[in-house]
């Protein structure tokens, strides 16, 4: 009996040790334990990481403001005061990400390009044509923000405000962000000068 | 013999694998060697299987009463039934340490499976951290208190399980508490993974949100079950005595509660990163500290195991874990800066921060009261006892502030709330609170703390009702839903928020129960002859006789007491006195008549040969509200824990 016990214990322990060293003997079994360098964001790029985090927070912030408004915790005035800089901040982050060549939907908001295109197309069809402005496609960024937030909601599984239908075009347009005509930086409704280039805003 | 050897060698091999796994994971992560990381991961899986095998072996040995094993001979006997033989697995020092290790290995296995394709940067460090904790327990189980040690001459019968542990509450309370205790190791491991890898975004928080909730929930339920067991089994009429080991289980729960709230600020505003890291490190350290308190024998407690000599090992491990964790945090400080500043004191984040301060204040008071006897003995050579008066005096006012925050927090918006909106939000809950207070005072509630607790609990309920009302009316308006459907959808679409509100509701109910049963408990001790009666708080109890009973485990005597209210017999209670055969030990089983208004609680102290008997009677008002609050707390926690899309109505396609 004692011998049998030793044999069974040795067998179990041997199997565990063999399983442990298997990846060292056959490195092909170890695939997928390290992030794929091509698709993952390089850890050294701290700035991009920071921007992506900031973008995620900007979206969450917008959703929270909408929720608080719907729950009656924000007056119309407070809502406008908080939403305008919140949207401007999100647009600013998107622009800075664009400048670094970061693709839409990249982590931490993981949404496929196809979903992004579909959401943007849906908004395009709903939205009346906006007047052309001299600055570098500000309206496309605004729309992209709408689309991104919509997709973000889809990703985190929350409908807008989790209460009502998605905001109508009228609602979505009301706190329209402003941009500096000189450098394209996002500015808040109350700014008189651009924080980036110092130009007086009209 | 097969099971003994299997268990013994499995634990020894697990130790070797754990050491290898830690080294392989850390070295592999630094050198970016996939083969080493995979080997480290496989070592952790190997440890899981081997520790599971060892646990099954010990349970088997207990079930077949193999008295060759010292642990089996010390914790079961020939008359103990299968249910308690199984629970003897965690009834003693070695077995309960093995249960700790087993749960940790199960969690490590699940975490590894869950994260096969995600959090890849973090996982080597997560695995290494979990294995480091496992290694500590494996060292103890292999070299200090081995559960598979054998006796040279096995006895014919074992010593049996401690009679106090022969109760269903004691069967499920320790595993429940351990599920929570050990569970906090997972968010801690992810935090260490984030610090070590430098991936300091909110991923480690979002990935472990459910784990934290899981651990926190079981820790909380474990505390409540412990209270229910003490109330039913120990016979002193209460459920919480600020016993050091009770305190040890409460502290991680309090800090865990603070962590659950403050991570929301990091997720939403990118603030309090250093604070959150500190909180989870403290929570983990407190779980190890709690285990140390029960094992070391430095404190006297109803829960503590016999004095053991390895308390120092826990302290050394605790010190190493805290130094490494905080060292990593300090190293990463420049990357843990807040992205925003607090905009207004009247905001959700400010209320959460205040809630954190309050919870940490209670934790510190409890910690200080718990270790003070040890500190005073070390410094002055005199062991000073710190009892309930200290804890109540310090914690009751802070606790009242906590109830207030429970109600006020949800009324604030994120970032800031204007005075006008605040007035609008606060008016209804305040009216409810003041109204409740006035009515209660008119009905004779004059105990200041109890009245405040009732009023503030009403404030919490008012807040929750208002939040639901606002949400429901919005859904009815926009979606055209009926009220019940709207309430369901609202909860299911905002599980974290509204699940949290249900937890708050449970806490409010629990606080009412605690306040009433503490402030208005009535106690009487009396010696009665057969047929005599005793009145207490409008309830009369009449001593009607004694009956005896004998089971294979114990001999017992029941005293029958008729219970009368306003002259009418409303039932009877039968307190019991038992004498266990092995080990020979007397116990008292109170007779309880439970009710929504109050519990009638009778303890049979002793019977004299002349036919008289001594009883202790108690009327405990609203004590069942404590358990009811626990049930609501459980429901709320389950809502928070449900998958994001569960329970939501699917939209009809146009």
PDB file of N, CA, C and O in Angstrom, chain B residues 109-175:
ATOM      1  N   UNK B 109      -6.253  30.067 -10.472  1.00  0.00           N
ATOM      2  CA  UNK B 109      -6.589  29.283 -11.662  1.00  0.00           C
ATOM      3  C   UNK B 109      -7.648  30.007 -12.502  1.00  0.00           C
ATOM      4  O   UNK B 109      -7.506  30.136 -13.720  1.00  0.00           O
ATOM      5  N   UNK B 110      -8.693  30.501 -11.832  1.00  0.00           N
ATOM      6  CA  UNK B 110      -9.773  31.201 -12.558  1.00  0.00           C
ATOM      7  C   UNK B 110      -9.228  32.483 -13.204  1.00  0.00           C
ATOM      8  O   UNK B 110      -9.541  32.785 -14.370  1.00  0.00           O
ATOM      9  N   UNK B 111      -8.403  33.220 -12.470  1.00  0.00           N
ATOM     10  CA  UNK B 111      -7.829  34.464 -13.011  1.00  0.00           C
ATOM     11  C   UNK B 111      -6.995  34.158 -14.253  1.00  0.00           C
ATOM     12  O   UNK B 111      -7.080  34.856 -15.275  1.00  0.00           O
ATOM     13  N   UNK B 112      -6.198  33.097 -14.186  1.00  0.00           N
ATOM     14  CA  UNK B 112      -5.353  32.732 -15.336  1.00  0.00           C
ATOM     15  C   UNK B 112      -6.234  32.363 -16.535  1.00  0.00           C
ATOM     16  O   UNK B 112      -5.980  32.774 -17.660  1.00  0.00           O
ATOM     17  N   UNK B 113      -7.304  31.598 -16.266  1.00  0.00           N
ATOM     18  CA  UNK B 113      -8.206  31.213 -17.367  1.00  0.00           C
ATOM     19  C   UNK B 113      -8.903  32.445 -17.948  1.00  0.00           C
ATOM     20  O   UNK B 113      -9.038  32.575 -19.163  1.00  0.00           O
ATOM     21  N   UNK B 114      -9.356  33.337 -17.073  1.00  0.00           N
ATOM     22  CA  UNK B 114     -10.086  34.538 -17.536  1.00  0.00           C
ATOM     23  C   UNK B 114      -9.198  35.440 -18.391  1.00  0.00           C
ATOM     24  O   UNK B 114      -9.678  36.147 -19.264  1.00  0.00           O
ATOM     25  N   UNK B 115      -7.913  35.446 -18.090  1.00  0.00           N
ATOM     26  CA  UNK B 115      -7.019  36.423 -18.723  1.00  0.00           C
ATOM     27  C   UNK B 115      -6.060  35.781 -19.720  1.00  0.00           C
ATOM     28  O   UNK B 115      -4.948  36.251 -19.890  1.00  0.00           O
ATOM     29  N   UNK B 116      -6.523  34.713 -20.360  1.00  0.00           N
ATOM     30  CA  UNK B 116      -5.664  34.069 -21.352  1.00  0.00           C
ATOM     31  C   UNK B 116      -5.305  35.015 -22.483  1.00  0.00           C
ATOM     32  O   UNK B 116      -4.234  34.958 -23.043  1.00  0.00           O
ATOM     33  N   UNK B 117      -6.269  35.869 -22.857  1.00  0.00           N
ATOM     34  CA  UNK B 117      -6.042  36.736 -24.013  1.00  0.00           C
ATOM     35  C   UNK B 117      -6.084  38.216 -23.656  1.00  0.00           C
ATOM     36  O   UNK B 117      -6.129  39.061 -24.533  1.00  0.00           O
ATOM     37  N   UNK B 118      -6.163  38.550 -22.396  1.00  0.00           N
ATOM     38  CA  UNK B 118      -6.179  39.975 -22.047  1.00  0.00           C
ATOM     39  C   UNK B 118      -5.290  40.240 -20.836  1.00  0.00           C
ATOM     40  O   UNK B 118      -4.879  39.297 -20.157  1.00  0.00           O
ATOM     41  N   UNK B 119      -5.036  41.507 -20.613  1.00  0.00           N
ATOM     42  CA  UNK B 119      -4.134  41.928 -19.530  1.00  0.00           C
ATOM     43  C   UNK B 119      -2.797  41.203 -19.579  1.00  0.00           C
ATOM     44  O   UNK B 119      -2.227  40.843 -18.543  1.00  0.00           O
ATOM     45  N   UNK B 120      -2.314  40.973 -20.792  1.00  0.00           N
ATOM     46  CA  UNK B 120      -1.107  40.151 -20.941  1.00  0.00           C
ATOM     47  C   UNK B 120       0.122  40.799 -20.309  1.00  0.00           C
ATOM     48  O   UNK B 120       1.011  40.097 -19.824  1.00  0.00           O
ATOM     49  N   UNK B 121       0.148  42.134 -20.319  1.00  0.00           N
ATOM     50  CA  UNK B 121       1.293  42.817 -19.699  1.00  0.00           C
ATOM     51  C   UNK B 121       1.303  42.591 -18.185  1.00  0.00           C
ATOM     52  O   UNK B 121       2.358  42.505 -17.559  1.00  0.00           O
ATOM     53  N   UNK B 122       0.089  42.522 -17.618  1.00  0.00           N
ATOM     54  CA  UNK B 122      -0.029  42.429 -16.160  1.00  0.00           C
ATOM     55  C   UNK B 122       0.117  41.001 -15.646  1.00  0.00           C
ATOM     56  O   UNK B 122       0.606  40.771 -14.537  1.00  0.00           O
ATOM     57  N   UNK B 123      -0.341  40.045 -16.454  1.00  0.00           N
ATOM     58  CA  UNK B 123      -0.544  38.685 -15.947  1.00  0.00           C
ATOM     59  C   UNK B 123       0.683  38.006 -15.324  1.00  0.00           C
ATOM     60  O   UNK B 123       0.551  37.323 -14.304  1.00  0.00           O
ATOM     61  N   UNK B 124       1.898  38.157 -15.907  1.00  0.00           N
ATOM     62  CA  UNK B 124       3.035  37.504 -15.240  1.00  0.00           C
ATOM     63  C   UNK B 124       3.198  37.974 -13.798  1.00  0.00           C
ATOM     64  O   UNK B 124       3.442  37.165 -12.901  1.00  0.00           O
ATOM     65  N   UNK B 125       3.009  39.279 -13.578  1.00  0.00           N
ATOM     66  CA  UNK B 125       3.170  39.810 -12.222  1.00  0.00           C
ATOM     67  C   UNK B 125       1.997  39.405 -11.332  1.00  0.00           C
ATOM     68  O   UNK B 125       2.166  39.159 -10.139  1.00  0.00           O
ATOM     69  N   UNK B 126       0.794  39.346 -11.934  1.00  0.00           N
ATOM     70  CA  UNK B 126      -0.387  38.917 -11.170  1.00  0.00           C
ATOM     71  C   UNK B 126      -0.168  37.485 -10.683  1.00  0.00           C
ATOM     72  O   UNK B 126      -0.367  37.166  -9.501  1.00  0.00           O
ATOM     73  N   UNK B 127       0.255  36.614 -11.612  1.00  0.00           N
ATOM     74  CA  UNK B 127       0.492  35.208 -11.256  1.00  0.00           C
ATOM     75  C   UNK B 127       1.569  35.121 -10.178  1.00  0.00           C
ATOM     76  O   UNK B 127       1.421  34.375  -9.197  1.00  0.00           O
ATOM     77  N   UNK B 128       2.651  35.886 -10.362  1.00  0.00           N
ATOM     78  CA  UNK B 128       3.749  35.843  -9.388  1.00  0.00           C
ATOM     79  C   UNK B 128       3.270  36.296  -8.004  1.00  0.00           C
ATOM     80  O   UNK B 128       3.625  35.685  -6.989  1.00  0.00           O
ATOM     81  N   UNK B 129       2.430  37.340  -7.974  1.00  0.00           N
ATOM     82  CA  UNK B 129       1.942  37.840  -6.675  1.00  0.00           C
ATOM     83  C   UNK B 129       1.057  36.801  -5.993  1.00  0.00           C
ATOM     84  O   UNK B 129       1.187  36.551  -4.784  1.00  0.00           O
ATOM     85  N   UNK B 130       0.158  36.193  -6.760  1.00  0.00           N
ATOM     86  CA  UNK B 130      -0.720  35.185  -6.164  1.00  0.00           C
ATOM     87  C   UNK B 130       0.095  33.979  -5.685  1.00  0.00           C
ATOM     88  O   UNK B 130      -0.170  33.411  -4.618  1.00  0.00           O
ATOM     89  N   UNK B 131       1.107  33.619  -6.480  1.00  0.00           N
ATOM     90  CA  UNK B 131       1.948  32.485  -6.083  1.00  0.00           C
ATOM     91  C   UNK B 131       2.813  32.826  -4.864  1.00  0.00           C
ATOM     92  O   UNK B 131       3.134  31.958  -4.059  1.00  0.00           O
ATOM     93  N   UNK B 132       3.192  34.100  -4.739  1.00  0.00           N
ATOM     94  CA  UNK B 132       3.983  34.502  -3.567  1.00  0.00           C
ATOM     95  C   UNK B 132       3.150  34.321  -2.296  1.00  0.00           C
ATOM     96  O   UNK B 132       3.649  33.838  -1.271  1.00  0.00           O
ATOM     97  N   UNK B 133       1.851  34.696  -2.393  1.00  0.00           N
ATOM     98  CA  UNK B 133       0.960  34.494  -1.234  1.00  0.00           C
ATOM     99  C   UNK B 133       0.814  32.996  -0.960  1.00  0.00           C
ATOM    100  O   UNK B 133       0.873  32.550   0.186  1.00  0.00           O
ATOM    101  N   UNK B 134       0.642  32.224  -2.053  1.00  0.00           N
ATOM    102  CA  UNK B 134       0.503  30.770  -1.895  1.00  0.00           C
ATOM    103  C   UNK B 134       1.770  30.180  -1.278  1.00  0.00           C
ATOM    104  O   UNK B 134       1.694  29.291  -0.423  1.00  0.00           O
ATOM    105  N   UNK B 135       2.925  30.705  -1.709  1.00  0.00           N
ATOM    106  CA  UNK B 135       4.200  30.187  -1.205  1.00  0.00           C
ATOM    107  C   UNK B 135       4.284  30.340   0.313  1.00  0.00           C
ATOM    108  O   UNK B 135       4.731  29.425   1.016  1.00  0.00           O
ATOM    109  N   UNK B 136       3.834  31.482   0.813  1.00  0.00           N
ATOM    110  CA  UNK B 136       3.870  31.716   2.255  1.00  0.00           C
ATOM    111  C   UNK B 136       3.073  30.631   2.992  1.00  0.00           C
ATOM    112  O   UNK B 136       3.548  30.015   3.956  1.00  0.00           O
ATOM    113  N   UNK B 137       1.853  30.361   2.493  1.00  0.00           N
ATOM    114  CA  UNK B 137       1.034  29.344   3.154  1.00  0.00           C
ATOM    115  C   UNK B 137       1.614  27.945   2.972  1.00  0.00           C
ATOM    116  O   UNK B 137       1.502  27.089   3.851  1.00  0.00           O
ATOM    117  N   UNK B 138       2.253  27.718   1.821  1.00  0.00           N
ATOM    118  CA  UNK B 138       2.858  26.405   1.585  1.00  0.00           C
ATOM    119  C   UNK B 138       4.043  26.170   2.526  1.00  0.00           C
ATOM    120  O   UNK B 138       4.251  25.045   2.989  1.00  0.00           O
ATOM    121  N   UNK B 139       4.801  27.229   2.793  1.00  0.00           N
ATOM    122  CA  UNK B 139       5.931  27.088   3.731  1.00  0.00           C
ATOM    123  C   UNK B 139       5.389  26.674   5.100  1.00  0.00           C
ATOM    124  O   UNK B 139       5.893  25.741   5.732  1.00  0.00           O
ATOM    125  N   UNK B 140       4.317  27.345   5.533  1.00  0.00           N
ATOM    126  CA  UNK B 140       3.742  27.022   6.843  1.00  0.00           C
ATOM    127  C   UNK B 140       3.184  25.601   6.859  1.00  0.00           C
ATOM    128  O   UNK B 140       3.413  24.840   7.800  1.00  0.00           O
ATOM    129  N   UNK B 141       2.478  25.245   5.781  1.00  0.00           N
ATOM    130  CA  UNK B 141       1.844  23.920   5.751  1.00  0.00           C
ATOM    131  C   UNK B 141       2.857  22.791   5.592  1.00  0.00           C
ATOM    132  O   UNK B 141       2.586  21.653   5.968  1.00  0.00           O
ATOM    133  N   UNK B 142       4.015  23.080   5.018  1.00  0.00           N
ATOM    134  CA  UNK B 142       5.022  22.036   4.858  1.00  0.00           C
ATOM    135  C   UNK B 142       5.944  21.917   6.066  1.00  0.00           C
ATOM    136  O   UNK B 142       6.356  20.819   6.417  1.00  0.00           O
ATOM    137  N   UNK B 143       6.262  23.056   6.680  1.00  0.00           N
ATOM    138  CA  UNK B 143       7.312  23.008   7.704  1.00  0.00           C
ATOM    139  C   UNK B 143       6.859  23.370   9.113  1.00  0.00           C
ATOM    140  O   UNK B 143       7.585  23.099  10.064  1.00  0.00           O
ATOM    141  N   UNK B 144       5.706  24.028   9.260  1.00  0.00           N
ATOM    142  CA  UNK B 144       5.307  24.446  10.611  1.00  0.00           C
ATOM    143  C   UNK B 144       4.106  23.648  11.127  1.00  0.00           C
ATOM    144  O   UNK B 144       4.154  23.089  12.221  1.00  0.00           O
ATOM    145  N   UNK B 145       3.039  23.598  10.370  1.00  0.00           N
ATOM    146  CA  UNK B 145       1.859  22.827  10.805  1.00  0.00           C
ATOM    147  C   UNK B 145       1.388  21.899   9.680  1.00  0.00           C
ATOM    148  O   UNK B 145       0.362  22.164   9.047  1.00  0.00           O
ATOM    149  N   UNK B 146       2.109  20.833   9.433  1.00  0.00           N
ATOM    150  CA  UNK B 146       1.712  19.942   8.327  1.00  0.00           C
ATOM    151  C   UNK B 146       0.405  19.215   8.640  1.00  0.00           C
ATOM    152  O   UNK B 146       0.291  18.626   9.722  1.00  0.00           O
ATOM    153  N   UNK B 147      -0.562  19.252   7.747  1.00  0.00           N
ATOM    154  CA  UNK B 147      -1.848  18.602   8.044  1.00  0.00           C
ATOM    155  C   UNK B 147      -1.798  17.080   7.913  1.00  0.00           C
ATOM    156  O   UNK B 147      -2.715  16.405   8.358  1.00  0.00           O
ATOM    157  N   UNK B 148      -0.728  16.538   7.292  1.00  0.00           N
ATOM    158  CA  UNK B 148      -0.691  15.085   7.063  1.00  0.00           C
ATOM    159  C   UNK B 148       0.289  14.368   7.989  1.00  0.00           C
ATOM    160  O   UNK B 148       0.673  13.240   7.720  1.00  0.00           O
ATOM    161  N   UNK B 149       0.688  15.012   9.075  1.00  0.00           N
ATOM    162  CA  UNK B 149       1.562  14.350  10.043  1.00  0.00           C
ATOM    163  C   UNK B 149       0.830  13.160  10.650  1.00  0.00           C
ATOM    164  O   UNK B 149      -0.368  13.239  10.932  1.00  0.00           O
ATOM    165  N   UNK B 150       1.573  12.079  10.881  1.00  0.00           N
ATOM    166  CA  UNK B 150       0.924  10.866  11.410  1.00  0.00           C
ATOM    167  C   UNK B 150       1.354  10.617  12.861  1.00  0.00           C
ATOM    168  O   UNK B 150       2.368  11.127  13.325  1.00  0.00           O
ATOM    169  N   UNK B 151       0.528   9.817  13.533  1.00  0.00           N
ATOM    170  CA  UNK B 151       0.814   9.458  14.927  1.00  0.00           C
ATOM    171  C   UNK B 151       1.472   8.079  14.955  1.00  0.00           C
ATOM    172  O   UNK B 151       1.120   7.196  14.159  1.00  0.00           O
ATOM    173  N   UNK B 152       2.381   7.875  15.902  1.00  0.00           N
ATOM    174  CA  UNK B 152       3.061   6.581  15.996  1.00  0.00           C
ATOM    175  C   UNK B 152       2.054   5.498  16.399  1.00  0.00           C
ATOM    176  O   UNK B 152       2.044   4.404  15.836  1.00  0.00           O
ATOM    177  N   UNK B 153       1.162   5.835  17.361  1.00  0.00           N
ATOM    178  CA  UNK B 153       0.127   4.882  17.777  1.00  0.00           C
ATOM    179  C   UNK B 153      -1.246   5.548  17.652  1.00  0.00           C
ATOM    180  O   UNK B 153      -1.625   6.368  18.489  1.00  0.00           O
ATOM    181  N   UNK B 154      -1.956   5.206  16.600  1.00  0.00           N
ATOM    182  CA  UNK B 154      -3.270   5.848  16.386  1.00  0.00           C
ATOM    183  C   UNK B 154      -4.244   5.481  17.506  1.00  0.00           C
ATOM    184  O   UNK B 154      -4.289   4.327  17.928  1.00  0.00           O
ATOM    185  N   UNK B 155      -5.046   6.482  18.003  1.00  0.00           N
ATOM    186  CA  UNK B 155      -6.028   6.182  19.054  1.00  0.00           C
ATOM    187  C   UNK B 155      -7.238   5.441  18.486  1.00  0.00           C
ATOM    188  O   UNK B 155      -7.465   5.450  17.270  1.00  0.00           O
ATOM    189  N   UNK B 156      -8.006   4.814  19.379  1.00  0.00           N
ATOM    190  CA  UNK B 156      -9.210   4.104  18.926  1.00  0.00           C
ATOM    191  C   UNK B 156     -10.334   5.084  18.589  1.00  0.00           C
ATOM    192  O   UNK B 156     -11.197   4.812  17.766  1.00  0.00           O
ATOM    193  N   UNK B 157     -10.309   6.241  19.245  1.00  0.00           N
ATOM    194  CA  UNK B 157     -11.328   7.264  18.983  1.00  0.00           C
ATOM    195  C   UNK B 157     -10.650   8.634  18.970  1.00  0.00           C
ATOM    196  O   UNK B 157      -9.655   8.850  19.681  1.00  0.00           O
ATOM    197  N   UNK B 158     -11.212   9.550  18.176  1.00  0.00           N
ATOM    198  CA  UNK B 158     -10.614  10.879  18.080  1.00  0.00           C
ATOM    199  C   UNK B 158     -11.105  11.794  19.194  1.00  0.00           C
ATOM    200  O   UNK B 158     -11.995  11.433  19.973  1.00  0.00           O
ATOM    201  N   UNK B 159     -10.529  13.001  19.230  1.00  0.00           N
ATOM    202  CA  UNK B 159     -10.925  13.947  20.283  1.00  0.00           C
ATOM    203  C   UNK B 159     -12.223  14.673  19.945  1.00  0.00           C
ATOM    204  O   UNK B 159     -12.846  15.273  20.795  1.00  0.00           O
ATOM    205  N   UNK B 160     -12.613  14.672  18.699  1.00  0.00           N
ATOM    206  CA  UNK B 160     -13.884  15.299  18.315  1.00  0.00           C
ATOM    207  C   UNK B 160     -13.756  16.782  18.028  1.00  0.00           C
ATOM    208  O   UNK B 160     -12.747  17.421  18.335  1.00  0.00           O
ATOM    209  N   UNK B 161     -14.803  17.314  17.414  1.00  0.00           N
ATOM    210  CA  UNK B 161     -14.820  18.724  17.020  1.00  0.00           C
ATOM    211  C   UNK B 161     -15.325  19.573  18.188  1.00  0.00           C
ATOM    212  O   UNK B 161     -16.249  19.155  18.903  1.00  0.00           O
ATOM    213  N   UNK B 162     -14.741  20.755  18.360  1.00  0.00           N
ATOM    214  CA  UNK B 162     -15.197  21.694  19.380  1.00  0.00           C
ATOM    215  C   UNK B 162     -16.728  21.845  19.287  1.00  0.00           C
ATOM    216  O   UNK B 162     -17.264  22.158  18.229  1.00  0.00           O
ATOM    217  N   UNK B 163     -17.451  21.598  20.403  1.00  0.00           N
ATOM    218  CA  UNK B 163     -18.922  21.649  20.341  1.00  0.00           C
ATOM    219  C   UNK B 163     -19.476  22.963  19.795  1.00  0.00           C
ATOM    220  O   UNK B 163     -20.515  22.974  19.122  1.00  0.00           O
ATOM    221  N   UNK B 164     -18.760  24.070  20.063  1.00  0.00           N
ATOM    222  CA  UNK B 164     -19.259  25.360  19.559  1.00  0.00           C
ATOM    223  C   UNK B 164     -19.259  25.404  18.033  1.00  0.00           C
ATOM    224  O   UNK B 164     -19.999  26.171  17.417  1.00  0.00           O
ATOM    225  N   UNK B 165     -18.399  24.581  17.441  1.00  0.00           N
ATOM    226  CA  UNK B 165     -18.327  24.574  15.974  1.00  0.00           C
ATOM    227  C   UNK B 165     -19.348  23.620  15.360  1.00  0.00           C
ATOM    228  O   UNK B 165     -19.462  23.531  14.143  1.00  0.00           O
ATOM    229  N   UNK B 166     -20.077  22.894  16.234  1.00  0.00           N
ATOM    230  CA  UNK B 166     -21.067  21.951  15.706  1.00  0.00           C
ATOM    231  C   UNK B 166     -22.409  22.651  15.538  1.00  0.00           C
ATOM    232  O   UNK B 166     -23.377  22.419  16.253  1.00  0.00           O
ATOM    233  N   UNK B 167     -22.427  23.553  14.573  1.00  0.00           N
ATOM    234  CA  UNK B 167     -23.624  24.349  14.274  1.00  0.00           C
ATOM    235  C   UNK B 167     -23.541  24.731  12.799  1.00  0.00           C
ATOM    236  O   UNK B 167     -22.446  25.001  12.287  1.00  0.00           O
ATOM    237  N   UNK B 168     -24.696  24.758  12.125  1.00  0.00           N
ATOM    238  CA  UNK B 168     -24.668  25.034  10.678  1.00  0.00           C
ATOM    239  C   UNK B 168     -24.028  26.393  10.381  1.00  0.00           C
ATOM    240  O   UNK B 168     -23.327  26.569   9.387  1.00  0.00           O
ATOM    241  N   UNK B 169     -24.270  27.355  11.287  1.00  0.00           N
ATOM    242  CA  UNK B 169     -23.711  28.709  11.090  1.00  0.00           C
ATOM    243  C   UNK B 169     -22.195  28.656  11.081  1.00  0.00           C
ATOM    244  O   UNK B 169     -21.534  29.350  10.304  1.00  0.00           O
ATOM    245  N   UNK B 170     -21.646  27.811  11.953  1.00  0.00           N
ATOM    246  CA  UNK B 170     -20.199  27.707  12.018  1.00  0.00           C
ATOM    247  C   UNK B 170     -19.650  26.878  10.861  1.00  0.00           C
ATOM    248  O   UNK B 170     -18.466  26.931  10.546  1.00  0.00           O
ATOM    249  N   UNK B 171     -20.520  26.091  10.236  1.00  0.00           N
ATOM    250  CA  UNK B 171     -20.073  25.325   9.077  1.00  0.00           C
ATOM    251  C   UNK B 171     -19.900  26.249   7.876  1.00  0.00           C
ATOM    252  O   UNK B 171     -18.927  26.133   7.129  1.00  0.00           O
ATOM    253  N   UNK B 172     -20.816  27.192   7.699  1.00  0.00           N
ATOM    254  CA  UNK B 172     -20.708  28.032   6.491  1.00  0.00           C
ATOM    255  C   UNK B 172     -20.031  29.380   6.741  1.00  0.00           C
ATOM    256  O   UNK B 172     -19.570  30.013   5.804  1.00  0.00           O
ATOM    257  N   UNK B 173     -19.943  29.806   8.008  1.00  0.00           N
ATOM    258  CA  UNK B 173     -19.339  31.120   8.283  1.00  0.00           C
ATOM    259  C   UNK B 173     -17.855  31.189   7.907  1.00  0.00           C
ATOM    260  O   UNK B 173     -17.453  32.100   7.166  1.00  0.00           O
ATOM    261  N   UNK B 174     -17.005  30.246   8.338  1.00  0.00           N
ATOM    262  CA  UNK B 174     -15.579  30.385   7.981  1.00  0.00           C
ATOM    263  C   UNK B 174     -15.307  30.339   6.479  1.00  0.00           C
ATOM    264  O   UNK B 174     -14.595  31.209   5.956  1.00  0.00           O
ATOM    265  N   UNK B 175     -15.883  29.374   5.720  1.00  0.00           N
ATOM    266  CA  UNK B 175     -15.592  29.402   4.275  1.00  0.00           C
ATOM    267  C   UNK B 175     -16.061  30.691   3.613  1.00  0.00           C
ATOM    268  O   UNK B 175     -15.411  31.217   2.714  1.00  0.00           O
TER     269      UNK B 175
END
